[in-house]
Short mmCIF file of C-alpha atoms in Angstrom, two decimals:
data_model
loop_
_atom_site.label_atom_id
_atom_site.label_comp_id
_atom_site.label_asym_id
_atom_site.label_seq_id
_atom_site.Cartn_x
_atom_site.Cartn_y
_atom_site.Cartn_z
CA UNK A 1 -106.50 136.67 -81.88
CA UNK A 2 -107.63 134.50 -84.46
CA UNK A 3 -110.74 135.23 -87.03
CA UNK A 4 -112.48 131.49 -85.76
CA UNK A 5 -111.83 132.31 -82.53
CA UNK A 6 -114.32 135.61 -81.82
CA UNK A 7 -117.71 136.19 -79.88
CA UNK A 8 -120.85 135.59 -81.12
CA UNK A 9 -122.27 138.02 -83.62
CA UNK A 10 -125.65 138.83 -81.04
CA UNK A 11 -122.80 139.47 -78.54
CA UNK A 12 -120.68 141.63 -80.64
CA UNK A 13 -124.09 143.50 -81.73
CA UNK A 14 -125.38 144.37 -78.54
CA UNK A 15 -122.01 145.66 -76.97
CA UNK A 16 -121.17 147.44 -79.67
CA UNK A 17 -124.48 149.20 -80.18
CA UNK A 18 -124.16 149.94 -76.37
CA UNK A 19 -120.99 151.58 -76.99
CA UNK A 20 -122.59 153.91 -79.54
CA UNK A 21 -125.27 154.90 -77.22
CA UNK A 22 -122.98 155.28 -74.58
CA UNK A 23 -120.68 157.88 -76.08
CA UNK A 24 -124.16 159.75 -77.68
CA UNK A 25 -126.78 159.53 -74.37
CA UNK A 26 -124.86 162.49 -72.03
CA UNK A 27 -124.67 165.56 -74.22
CA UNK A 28 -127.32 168.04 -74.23
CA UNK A 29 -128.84 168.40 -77.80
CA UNK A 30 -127.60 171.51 -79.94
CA UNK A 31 -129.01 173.83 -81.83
CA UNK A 32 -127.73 173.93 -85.35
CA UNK A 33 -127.78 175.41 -88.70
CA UNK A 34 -126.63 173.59 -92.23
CA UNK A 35 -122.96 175.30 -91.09
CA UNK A 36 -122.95 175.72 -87.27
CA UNK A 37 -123.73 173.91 -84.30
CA UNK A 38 -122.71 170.08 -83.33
CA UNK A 39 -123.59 166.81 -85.46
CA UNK A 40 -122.42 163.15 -85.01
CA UNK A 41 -121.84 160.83 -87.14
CA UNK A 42 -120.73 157.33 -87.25
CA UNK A 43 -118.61 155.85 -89.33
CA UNK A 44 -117.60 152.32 -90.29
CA UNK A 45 -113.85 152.37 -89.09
CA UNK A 46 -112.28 151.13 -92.26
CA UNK A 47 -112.81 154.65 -93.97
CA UNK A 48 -111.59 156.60 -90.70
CA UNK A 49 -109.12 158.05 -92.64
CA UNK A 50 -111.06 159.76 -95.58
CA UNK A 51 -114.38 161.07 -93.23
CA UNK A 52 -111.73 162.57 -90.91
CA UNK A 53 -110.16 164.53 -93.96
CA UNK A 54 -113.81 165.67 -94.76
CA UNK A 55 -114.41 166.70 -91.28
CA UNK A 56 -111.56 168.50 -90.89
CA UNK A 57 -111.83 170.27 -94.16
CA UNK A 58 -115.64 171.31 -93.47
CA UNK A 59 -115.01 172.46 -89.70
CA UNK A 60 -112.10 174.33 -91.46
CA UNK A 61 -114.84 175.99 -94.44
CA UNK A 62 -117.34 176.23 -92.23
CA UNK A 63 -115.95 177.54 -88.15
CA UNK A 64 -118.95 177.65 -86.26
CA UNK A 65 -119.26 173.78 -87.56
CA UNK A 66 -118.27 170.91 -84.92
CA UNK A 67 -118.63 167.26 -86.31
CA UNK A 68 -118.20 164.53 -83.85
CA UNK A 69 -117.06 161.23 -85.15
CA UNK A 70 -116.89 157.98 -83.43
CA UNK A 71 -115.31 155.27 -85.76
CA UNK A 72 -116.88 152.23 -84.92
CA UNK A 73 -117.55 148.65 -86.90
CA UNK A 74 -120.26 148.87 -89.76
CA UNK A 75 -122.74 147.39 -87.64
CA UNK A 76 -122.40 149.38 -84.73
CA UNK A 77 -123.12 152.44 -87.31
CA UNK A 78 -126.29 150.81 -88.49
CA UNK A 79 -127.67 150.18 -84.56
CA UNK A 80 -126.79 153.77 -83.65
CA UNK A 81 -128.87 155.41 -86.40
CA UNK A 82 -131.58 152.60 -85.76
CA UNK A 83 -131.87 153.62 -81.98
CA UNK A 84 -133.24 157.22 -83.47
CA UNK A 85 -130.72 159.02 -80.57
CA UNK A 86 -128.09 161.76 -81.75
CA UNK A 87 -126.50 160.17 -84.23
CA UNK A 88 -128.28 160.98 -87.45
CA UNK A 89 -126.08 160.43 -90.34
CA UNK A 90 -123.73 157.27 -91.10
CA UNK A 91 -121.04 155.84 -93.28
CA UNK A 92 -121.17 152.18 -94.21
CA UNK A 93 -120.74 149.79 -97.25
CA UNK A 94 -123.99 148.88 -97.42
CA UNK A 95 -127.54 150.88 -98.35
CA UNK A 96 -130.24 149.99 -95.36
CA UNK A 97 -132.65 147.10 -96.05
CA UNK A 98 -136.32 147.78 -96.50
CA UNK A 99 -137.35 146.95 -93.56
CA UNK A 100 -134.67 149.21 -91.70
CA UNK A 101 -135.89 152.38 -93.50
CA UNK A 102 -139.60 151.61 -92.58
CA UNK A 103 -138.57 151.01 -89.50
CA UNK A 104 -136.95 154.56 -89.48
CA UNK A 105 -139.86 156.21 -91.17
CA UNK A 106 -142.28 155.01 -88.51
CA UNK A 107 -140.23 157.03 -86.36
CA UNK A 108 -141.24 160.28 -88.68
CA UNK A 109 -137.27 159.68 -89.89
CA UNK A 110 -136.61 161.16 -93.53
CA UNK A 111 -133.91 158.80 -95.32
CA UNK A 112 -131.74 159.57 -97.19
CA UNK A 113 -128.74 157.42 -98.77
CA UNK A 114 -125.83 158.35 -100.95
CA UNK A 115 -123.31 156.64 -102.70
CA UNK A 116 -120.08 158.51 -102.08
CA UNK A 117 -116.81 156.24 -102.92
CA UNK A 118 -115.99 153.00 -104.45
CA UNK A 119 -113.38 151.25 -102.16
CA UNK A 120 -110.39 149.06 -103.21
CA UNK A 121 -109.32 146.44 -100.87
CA UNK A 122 -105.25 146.04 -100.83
CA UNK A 123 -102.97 143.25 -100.57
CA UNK A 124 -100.24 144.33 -99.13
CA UNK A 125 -96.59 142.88 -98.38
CA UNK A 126 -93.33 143.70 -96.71
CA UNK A 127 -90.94 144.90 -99.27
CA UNK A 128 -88.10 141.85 -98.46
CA UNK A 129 -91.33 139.59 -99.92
CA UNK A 130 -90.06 138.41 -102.60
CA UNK A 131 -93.42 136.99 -104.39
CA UNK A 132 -93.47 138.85 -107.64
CA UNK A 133 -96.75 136.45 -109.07
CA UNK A 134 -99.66 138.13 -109.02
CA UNK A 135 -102.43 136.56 -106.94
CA UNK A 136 -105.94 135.46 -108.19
CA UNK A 137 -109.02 135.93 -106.49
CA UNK A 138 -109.77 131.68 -106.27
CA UNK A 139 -105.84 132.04 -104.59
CA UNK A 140 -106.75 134.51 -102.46
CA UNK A 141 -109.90 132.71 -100.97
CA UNK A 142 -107.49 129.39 -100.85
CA UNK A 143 -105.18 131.36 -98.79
CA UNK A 144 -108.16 132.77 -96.74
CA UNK A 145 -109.44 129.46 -96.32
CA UNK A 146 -105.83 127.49 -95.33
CA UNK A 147 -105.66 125.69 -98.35
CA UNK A 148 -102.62 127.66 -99.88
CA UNK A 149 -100.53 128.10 -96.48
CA UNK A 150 -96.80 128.94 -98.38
CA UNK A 151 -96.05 131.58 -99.99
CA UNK A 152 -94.26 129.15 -102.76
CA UNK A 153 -97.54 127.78 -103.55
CA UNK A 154 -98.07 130.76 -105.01
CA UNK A 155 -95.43 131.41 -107.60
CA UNK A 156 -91.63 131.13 -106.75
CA UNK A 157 -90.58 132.28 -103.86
CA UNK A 158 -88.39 131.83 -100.91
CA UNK A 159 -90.60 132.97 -98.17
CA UNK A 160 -92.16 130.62 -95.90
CA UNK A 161 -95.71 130.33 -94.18
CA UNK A 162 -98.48 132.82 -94.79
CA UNK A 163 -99.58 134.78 -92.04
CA UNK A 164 -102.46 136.50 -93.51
CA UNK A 165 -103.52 140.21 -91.21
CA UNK A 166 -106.98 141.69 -91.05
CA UNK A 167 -108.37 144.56 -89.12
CA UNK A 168 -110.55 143.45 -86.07
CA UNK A 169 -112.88 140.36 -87.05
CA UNK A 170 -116.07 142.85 -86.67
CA UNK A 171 -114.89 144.81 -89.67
CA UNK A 172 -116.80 144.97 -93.00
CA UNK A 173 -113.35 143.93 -94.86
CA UNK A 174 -113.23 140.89 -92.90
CA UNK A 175 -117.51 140.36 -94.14
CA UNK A 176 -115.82 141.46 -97.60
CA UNK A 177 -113.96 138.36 -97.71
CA UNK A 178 -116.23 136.08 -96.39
CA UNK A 179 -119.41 136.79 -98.47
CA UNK A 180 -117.93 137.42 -101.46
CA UNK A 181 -115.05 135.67 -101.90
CA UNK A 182 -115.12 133.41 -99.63
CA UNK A 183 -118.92 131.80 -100.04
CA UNK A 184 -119.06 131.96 -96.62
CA UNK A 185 -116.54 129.57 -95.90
CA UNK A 186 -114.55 129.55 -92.18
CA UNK A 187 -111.16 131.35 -92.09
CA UNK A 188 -107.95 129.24 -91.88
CA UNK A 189 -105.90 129.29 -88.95
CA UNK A 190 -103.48 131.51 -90.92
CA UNK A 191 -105.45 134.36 -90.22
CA UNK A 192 -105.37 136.73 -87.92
CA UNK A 193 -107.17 139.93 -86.62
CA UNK A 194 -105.46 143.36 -85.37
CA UNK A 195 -107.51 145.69 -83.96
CA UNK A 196 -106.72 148.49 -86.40
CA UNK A 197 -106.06 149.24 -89.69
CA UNK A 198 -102.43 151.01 -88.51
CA UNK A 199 -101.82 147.22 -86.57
CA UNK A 200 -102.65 145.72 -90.04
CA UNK A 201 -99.40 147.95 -91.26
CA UNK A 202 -97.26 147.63 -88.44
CA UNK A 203 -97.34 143.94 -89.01
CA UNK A 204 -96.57 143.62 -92.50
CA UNK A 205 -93.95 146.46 -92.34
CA UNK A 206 -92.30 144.03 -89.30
CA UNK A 207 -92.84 140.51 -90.94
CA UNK A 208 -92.12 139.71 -94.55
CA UNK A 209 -93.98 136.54 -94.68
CA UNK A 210 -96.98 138.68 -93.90
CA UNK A 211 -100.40 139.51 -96.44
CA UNK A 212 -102.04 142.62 -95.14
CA UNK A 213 -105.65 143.30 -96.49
CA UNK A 214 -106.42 146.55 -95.81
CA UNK A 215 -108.37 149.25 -97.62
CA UNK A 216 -106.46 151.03 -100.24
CA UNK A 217 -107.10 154.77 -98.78
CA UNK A 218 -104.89 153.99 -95.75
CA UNK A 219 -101.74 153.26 -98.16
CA UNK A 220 -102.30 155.75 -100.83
CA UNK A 221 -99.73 158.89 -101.02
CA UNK A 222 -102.02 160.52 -103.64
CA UNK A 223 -101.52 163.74 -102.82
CA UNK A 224 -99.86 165.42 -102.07
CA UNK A 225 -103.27 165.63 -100.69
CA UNK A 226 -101.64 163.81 -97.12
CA UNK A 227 -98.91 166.54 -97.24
CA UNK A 228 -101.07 169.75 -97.45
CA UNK A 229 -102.61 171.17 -94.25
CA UNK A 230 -106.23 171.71 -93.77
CA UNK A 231 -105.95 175.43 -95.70
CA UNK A 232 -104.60 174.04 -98.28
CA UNK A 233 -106.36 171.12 -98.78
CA UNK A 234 -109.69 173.74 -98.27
CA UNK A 235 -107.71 175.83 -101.20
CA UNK A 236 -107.54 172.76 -103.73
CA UNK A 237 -110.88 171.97 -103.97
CA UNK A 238 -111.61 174.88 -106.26
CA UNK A 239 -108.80 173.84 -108.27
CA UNK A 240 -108.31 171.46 -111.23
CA UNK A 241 -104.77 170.58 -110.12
CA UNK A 242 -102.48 168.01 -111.54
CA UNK A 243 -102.04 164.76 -108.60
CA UNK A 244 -99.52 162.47 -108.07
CA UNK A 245 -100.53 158.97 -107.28
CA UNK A 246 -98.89 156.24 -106.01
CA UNK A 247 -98.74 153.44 -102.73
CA UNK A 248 -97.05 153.96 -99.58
CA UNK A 249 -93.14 152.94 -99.88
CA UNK A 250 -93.04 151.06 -96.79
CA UNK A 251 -95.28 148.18 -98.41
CA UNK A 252 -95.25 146.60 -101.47
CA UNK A 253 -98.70 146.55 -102.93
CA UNK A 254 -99.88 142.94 -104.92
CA UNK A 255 -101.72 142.98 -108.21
CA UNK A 256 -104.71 141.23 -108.32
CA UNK A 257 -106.11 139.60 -111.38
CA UNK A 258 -110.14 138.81 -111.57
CA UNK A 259 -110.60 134.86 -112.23
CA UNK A 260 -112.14 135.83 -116.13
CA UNK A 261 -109.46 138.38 -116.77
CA UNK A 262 -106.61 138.01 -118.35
CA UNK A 263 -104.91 140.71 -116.46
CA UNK A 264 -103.75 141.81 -113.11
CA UNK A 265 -104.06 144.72 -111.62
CA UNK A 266 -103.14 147.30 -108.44
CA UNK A 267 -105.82 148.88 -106.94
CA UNK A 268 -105.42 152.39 -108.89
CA UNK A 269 -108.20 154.67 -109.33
CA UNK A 270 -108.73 154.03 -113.41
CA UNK A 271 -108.96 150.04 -112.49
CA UNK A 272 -111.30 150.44 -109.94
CA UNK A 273 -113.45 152.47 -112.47
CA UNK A 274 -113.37 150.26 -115.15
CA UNK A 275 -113.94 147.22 -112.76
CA UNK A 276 -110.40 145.50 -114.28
CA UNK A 277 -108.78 145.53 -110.26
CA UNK A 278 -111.52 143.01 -109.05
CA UNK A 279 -111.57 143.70 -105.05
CA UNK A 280 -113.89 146.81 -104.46
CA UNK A 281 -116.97 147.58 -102.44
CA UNK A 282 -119.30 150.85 -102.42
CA UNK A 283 -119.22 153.20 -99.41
CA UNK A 284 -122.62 154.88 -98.40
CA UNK A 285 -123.60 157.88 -96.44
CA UNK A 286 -126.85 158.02 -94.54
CA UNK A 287 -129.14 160.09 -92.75
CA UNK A 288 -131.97 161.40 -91.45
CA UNK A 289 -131.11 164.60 -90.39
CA UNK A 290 -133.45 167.35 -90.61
CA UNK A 291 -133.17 169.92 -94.10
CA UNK A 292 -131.36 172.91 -92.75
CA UNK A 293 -129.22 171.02 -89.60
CA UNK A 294 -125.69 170.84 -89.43
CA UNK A 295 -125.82 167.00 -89.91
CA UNK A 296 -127.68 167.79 -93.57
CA UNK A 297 -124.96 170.52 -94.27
CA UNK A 298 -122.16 167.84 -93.91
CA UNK A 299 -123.95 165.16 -95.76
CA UNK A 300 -124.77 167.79 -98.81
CA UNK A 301 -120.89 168.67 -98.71
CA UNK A 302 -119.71 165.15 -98.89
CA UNK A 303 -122.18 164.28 -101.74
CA UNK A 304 -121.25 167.71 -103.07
CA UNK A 305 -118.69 168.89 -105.23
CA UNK A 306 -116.41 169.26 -102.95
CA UNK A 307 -116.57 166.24 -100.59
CA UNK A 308 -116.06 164.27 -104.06
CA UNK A 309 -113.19 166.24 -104.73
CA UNK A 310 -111.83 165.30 -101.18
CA UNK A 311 -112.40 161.99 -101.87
CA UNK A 312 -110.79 161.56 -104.94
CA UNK A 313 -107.50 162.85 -103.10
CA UNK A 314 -107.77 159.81 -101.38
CA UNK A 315 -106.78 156.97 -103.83
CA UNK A 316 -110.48 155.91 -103.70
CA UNK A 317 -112.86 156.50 -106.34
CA UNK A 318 -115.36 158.86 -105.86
CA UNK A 319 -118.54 158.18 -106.93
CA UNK A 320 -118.86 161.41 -109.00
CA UNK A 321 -116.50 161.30 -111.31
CA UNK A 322 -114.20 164.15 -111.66
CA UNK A 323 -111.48 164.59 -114.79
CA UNK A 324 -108.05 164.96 -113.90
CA UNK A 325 -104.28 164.67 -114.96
CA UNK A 326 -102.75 162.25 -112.95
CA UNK A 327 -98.81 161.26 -112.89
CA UNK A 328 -98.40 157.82 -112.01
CA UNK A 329 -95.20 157.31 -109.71
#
């Protein structure tokens, strides 16, 4: 399915928000405590993979604790915590406007709103691409934008056309590209949406004239952190270990250099601290769960130490600041 070729946003809005409501209207409400009970969240599906290591780490601190996630587009987050049901806490990319927070306040709805990560968006290729040029950003949006459709325009190479691989056209890496990269231009008819981030991967690890963009959590192999089980993981966080960072072998991972820089870069953590790898977007959590509710415990452990800690196991940056050694692979 191509990018140009998707419903209309008040479409995609309304079903989506629907779908939220959907999954949230049939439970009974729960009684809860900052550790025990049942919350739900929503969370933009680009950062599935680092809320569900929270989760699971929390339900594993805490027992009594059940967090329900549904993984949804960034949008669909916003509309669920604007329709004041059971979902009271949310991850997106963006802070709520103004207007949305009054609007939540005139319900007698407490916000609050964290910064908890600094996200890297990857470009990623098959490992037979042979492009060894690093890409600009002004190449990038020509690619986006079908003016660069070969990989030779590029740099030498012997690949052929550009097929370029998003997640699903509602996602906020595909709004990523467009507002700030992009000027809000149309996408080329070299791009293409998948519906997940693991169809983004498939793709490029089956097609070497493929460009994945993808965010950089779902190809890190930091860590050990995706080897350890929950206990251990749990175990770490009071640590101050030593972590091995590098990308996933079964992609090849492009350096990106800023139009002013001089420089390229890959999408490490120290680069997307200094601001030197120039493709990165904040990640928020909000909420307006009630002090001393389960929803209000998970939100304090993700801001927390901990939750940080978690979160700089990802290959993300977390937006406290931990020091650490790190061996780069």
């Amino acid at each position: 399915m191509k990018i140009k070729a998707v419903m209309k946003l008040g479409q995609f809005l309304v079903v989506a928000a629907a779908s939220v409501a959907a999954m949230t209207s049939c439970d009974k409400p729960v009684t809860s405590t900052s550790s025990s009970g049942l919350a739900k969240i929503a969370c933009d599906e680009t950062f599935e993979n680092i809320m569900q290591q929270e989760i699971e780490v929390f339900e594993y601190i805490y027992p009594k604790a059940s967090i329900m996630p549904y993984y949804v587009s960034e949008q669909a987050a916003i509309d669920s915590l604007l329709n004041v049901g059971d979902v009271r806490t949310i991850v997106t990319t963006r802070r709520l406007t103004d207007d949305e927070v009054k609007y939540l306040e005139s319900k007698r709805k407490h916000v609050k709103q964290s910064k908890i990560a600094v996200d890297a968006i990857a470009l990623i290729v098959n490992p037979k691409n042979d492009m060894t040029e690093p890409i600009t950003e002004r190449e990038l949006a020509q690619v986006l934008e079908g003016k660069i459709t070969r990989w030779d325009q590029l740099g030498p190479s012997k690949m052929g056309k550009i097929d370029v691989v998003f997640e699903h056209q509602g996602s906020s890496t595909v709004k990523y590209m467009r507002d700030s990269l992009m000027n809000g231009a149309e996408f080329g008819p070299n791009v293409f949406a998948q519906k997940t981030n693991k169809d983004v991967f498939r793709v490029v690890e089956e097609n070497p004239n493929a460009l994945g963009i993808i965010g950089v959590s779902w190809i890190s192999s930091d860590l050990k952190g995706r080897e350890l089980s929950t206990e251990e993981l749990a175990q770490s966080l009071e640590k101050n270990d030593t972590t091995d960072l590098g990308f996933n072998d079964l992609v090849r991972v492009l350096p990106v250099r800023g139009d002013s820089s001089l420089v390229a870069r890959k999408p490490y953590q120290a680069y997307i601290f200094d601001g030197s790898y120039p493709l990165y977007r904040s990640i928020y959590m909000i909420t307006v769960a009630a002090n001393g509710s389960l929803g209000h415990g998970f939100y304090s452990f993700v801001t927390g130490f901990q939750g940080q800690k978690l979160i700089q196991m990802t290959g993300i940056l977390p937006a406290t600041v931990r020091p650490r050694m790190v061996n780069v692979n």
